[in-house]
Amino acid sequence: MTYLNTTLTLALTLFILPATTMATDGADQDEIRTITITGLDTMKYDVEEMVASPGETIRIEFKVVSNIPPAAMKHNIAILDQGTDLDAFVMASISATENEYIAPDMEEQVIANTEMIGGGETSTIEFTVPETPGEYTFVCTFPGHYQAGMVGILRVDG
């Protein structure tokens, strides 16, 4: 009888408790709001404004729909801090091919960014929204895309 109780206790400890812990972790993940944005060949995002609360954790699922080869048409999302000189940021980032077209000396101005991806690919990021209310610009840093209008706003309502 003792052997059976010990075996049952061990089985419960090894299998049921970890499953409960994993379920709790998954539930926390589901509470994170997901915003899906698509980058298009027209050099536009299908969502040009996101609204969030200060300190909220959000997930952005970024997809690219394109029939153009990735060497000629890739997109990303770079959410920039308030006060960033957009033109200077984008111009400095044009030559940063090894760094997702984000100028290494200006990375501190990036709140969050996706990978640079081509047609049929998806990149997902999670980040904490800044505590300061206001508007935060997000752009595609692939050369010429910001200038063509691939830009949007993350509005933080306080």
GROMACS .gro file of C-alpha atoms in nm:
model
  158
    1MET     CA    1   0.000   0.000   0.000
    2THR     CA    2   0.283   0.242   0.080
    3TYR     CA    3   0.448   0.169  -0.255
    4LEU     CA    4   0.123   0.251  -0.435
    5ASN     CA    5   0.079   0.579  -0.244
    6THR     CA    6   0.439   0.680  -0.313
    7THR     CA    7   0.404   0.597  -0.682
    8LEU     CA    8   0.077   0.787  -0.708
    9THR     CA    9   0.222   1.090  -0.528
   10LEU     CA   10   0.528   1.085  -0.757
   11ALA     CA   11   0.307   1.059  -1.066
   12LEU     CA   12   0.096   1.354  -0.951
   13THR     CA   13   0.407   1.560  -0.880
   14LEU     CA   14   0.573   1.483  -1.213
   15PHE     CA   15   0.276   1.507  -1.447
   16ILE     CA   16  -0.018   1.696  -1.305
   17LEU     CA   17   0.159   1.986  -1.129
   18PRO     CA   18   0.379   2.081  -1.428
   19ALA     CA   19   0.072   2.065  -1.655
   20THR     CA   20  -0.109   2.306  -1.422
   21THR     CA   21   0.190   2.543  -1.423
   22MET     CA   22   0.209   2.532  -1.802
   23ALA     CA   23  -0.163   2.607  -1.834
   24THR     CA   24  -0.125   2.911  -1.610
   25ASP     CA   25   0.168   3.038  -1.817
   26GLY     CA   26  -0.036   2.998  -2.136
   27ALA     CA   27  -0.330   3.186  -1.987
   28ASP     CA   28  -0.102   3.483  -1.912
   29GLN     CA   29   0.011   3.482  -2.275
   30ASP     CA   30  -0.350   3.492  -2.396
   31GLU     CA   31  -0.414   3.808  -2.194
   32ILE     CA   32  -0.166   4.003  -2.408
   33ARG     CA   33  -0.356   4.194  -2.673
   34THR     CA   34  -0.242   4.111  -3.026
   35ILE     CA   35  -0.255   4.365  -3.308
   36THR     CA   36  -0.212   4.222  -3.658
   37ILE     CA   37  -0.060   4.452  -3.919
   38THR     CA   38   0.009   4.369  -4.282
   39GLY     CA   39   0.274   4.533  -4.499
   40LEU     CA   40   0.173   4.564  -4.863
   41ASP     CA   41   0.342   4.614  -5.201
   42THR     CA   42   0.183   4.960  -5.209
   43MET     CA   43   0.431   5.053  -4.935
   44LYS     CA   44   0.151   5.101  -4.684
   45TYR     CA   45   0.048   4.931  -4.362
   46ASP     CA   46  -0.311   4.811  -4.347
   47VAL     CA   47  -0.325   4.953  -3.992
   48GLU     CA   48  -0.199   5.309  -3.965
   49GLU     CA   49  -0.303   5.377  -3.606
   50MET     CA   50  -0.279   5.167  -3.292
   51VAL     CA   51  -0.418   5.278  -2.957
   52ALA     CA   52  -0.277   5.148  -2.629
   53SER     CA   53  -0.272   5.229  -2.260
   54PRO     CA   54   0.043   5.343  -2.078
   55GLY     CA   55   0.241   5.043  -1.953
   56GLU     CA   56   0.027   4.790  -2.143
   57THR     CA   57   0.205   4.491  -2.293
   58ILE     CA   58   0.105   4.438  -2.654
   59ARG     CA   59   0.198   4.189  -2.921
   60ILE     CA   60   0.229   4.293  -3.284
   61GLU     CA   61   0.199   4.020  -3.542
   62PHE     CA   62   0.342   4.168  -3.860
   63LYS     CA   63   0.280   3.996  -4.194
   64VAL     CA   64   0.396   4.087  -4.541
   65VAL     CA   65   0.184   4.021  -4.848
   66SER     CA   66   0.395   4.068  -5.159
   67ASN     CA   67   0.457   3.918  -5.500
   68ILE     CA   68   0.788   4.102  -5.535
   69PRO     CA   69   1.113   3.919  -5.446
   70PRO     CA   70   1.240   4.005  -5.094
   71ALA     CA   71   1.562   4.156  -5.231
   72ALA     CA   72   1.350   4.437  -5.379
   73MET     CA   73   1.059   4.450  -5.133
   74LYS     CA   74   1.091   4.386  -4.761
   75HIS     CA   75   0.914   4.555  -4.473
   76ASN     CA   76   0.946   4.599  -4.099
   77ILE     CA   77   0.793   4.803  -3.820
   78ALA     CA   78   1.012   5.026  -3.606
   79ILE     CA   79   0.827   5.210  -3.327
   80LEU     CA   80   1.016   5.525  -3.240
   81ASP     CA   81   1.036   5.728  -2.923
   82GLN     CA   82   0.869   6.068  -2.905
   83GLY     CA   83   1.092   6.348  -3.025
   84THR     CA   84   1.280   6.132  -3.276
   85ASP     CA   85   1.377   6.325  -3.587
   86LEU     CA   86   1.213   6.087  -3.836
   87ASP     CA   87   1.396   6.213  -4.143
   88ALA     CA   88   1.736   6.193  -3.972
   89PHE     CA   89   1.656   5.847  -3.832
   90VAL     CA   90   1.547   5.707  -4.168
   91MET     CA   91   1.836   5.865  -4.359
   92ALA     CA   92   2.090   5.728  -4.111
   93SER     CA   93   1.929   5.384  -4.134
   94ILE     CA   94   1.945   5.350  -4.514
   95SER     CA   95   2.294   5.200  -4.508
   96ALA     CA   96   2.245   4.978  -4.200
   97THR     CA   97   2.175   4.663  -4.401
   98GLU     CA   98   2.327   4.430  -4.139
   99ASN     CA   99   2.108   4.582  -3.865
  100GLU     CA  100   1.757   4.554  -4.018
  101TYR     CA  101   1.803   4.904  -4.169
  102ILE     CA  102   1.818   5.063  -3.824
  103ALA     CA  103   2.119   5.287  -3.766
  104PRO     CA  104   2.317   5.133  -3.478
  105ASP     CA  105   2.391   5.474  -3.326
  106MET     CA  106   2.016   5.551  -3.317
  107GLU     CA  107   1.890   5.221  -3.171
  108GLU     CA  108   1.816   5.390  -2.837
  109GLN     CA  109   1.535   5.580  -3.015
  110VAL     CA  110   1.361   5.252  -3.109
  111ILE     CA  111   1.101   5.129  -2.860
  112ALA     CA  112   1.051   4.800  -3.047
  113ASN     CA  113   1.097   4.666  -3.398
  114THR     CA  114   1.017   4.360  -3.604
  115GLU     CA  115   1.257   4.182  -3.832
  116MET     CA  116   1.284   4.293  -4.193
  117ILE     CA  117   1.069   4.035  -4.377
  118GLY     CA  118   0.950   3.957  -4.729
  119GLY     CA  119   0.631   3.826  -4.884
  120GLY     CA  120   0.467   3.537  -4.701
  121GLU     CA  121   0.672   3.590  -4.384
  122THR     CA  122   0.559   3.691  -4.035
  123SER     CA  123   0.747   3.858  -3.748
  124THR     CA  124   0.600   3.890  -3.400
  125ILE     CA  125   0.714   4.123  -3.121
  126GLU     CA  126   0.594   4.189  -2.768
  127PHE     CA  127   0.678   4.505  -2.580
  128THR     CA  128   0.563   4.731  -2.301
  129VAL     CA  129   0.399   5.052  -2.420
  130PRO     CA  130   0.569   5.368  -2.288
  131GLU     CA  131   0.419   5.525  -1.975
  132THR     CA  132   0.416   5.873  -2.130
  133PRO     CA  133   0.090   5.946  -2.317
  134GLY     CA  134   0.117   6.084  -2.669
  135GLU     CA  135   0.190   5.975  -3.023
  136TYR     CA  136   0.475   5.746  -3.121
  137THR     CA  137   0.551   5.707  -3.489
  138PHE     CA  138   0.615   5.368  -3.645
  139VAL     CA  139   0.787   5.335  -3.983
  140CYS     CA  140   0.923   5.087  -4.231
  141THR     CA  141   1.298   5.145  -4.248
  142PHE     CA  142   1.355   4.971  -4.584
  143PRO     CA  143   1.505   5.238  -4.814
  144GLY     CA  144   1.237   5.463  -4.964
  145HIS     CA  145   0.939   5.311  -4.783
  146TYR     CA  146   0.896   5.580  -4.516
  147GLN     CA  147   0.918   5.848  -4.786
  148ALA     CA  148   0.652   5.659  -4.987
  149GLY     CA  149   0.415   5.673  -4.689
  150MET     CA  150   0.480   5.354  -4.495
  151VAL     CA  151   0.422   5.517  -4.159
  152GLY     CA  152   0.172   5.502  -3.874
  153ILE     CA  153   0.101   5.616  -3.519
  154LEU     CA  154   0.093   5.434  -3.186
  155ARG     CA  155  -0.131   5.657  -2.973
  156VAL     CA  156  -0.083   5.610  -2.601
  157ASP     CA  157  -0.392   5.734  -2.417
  158GLY     CA  158  -0.341   5.836  -2.059
   0.00000   0.00000   0.00000
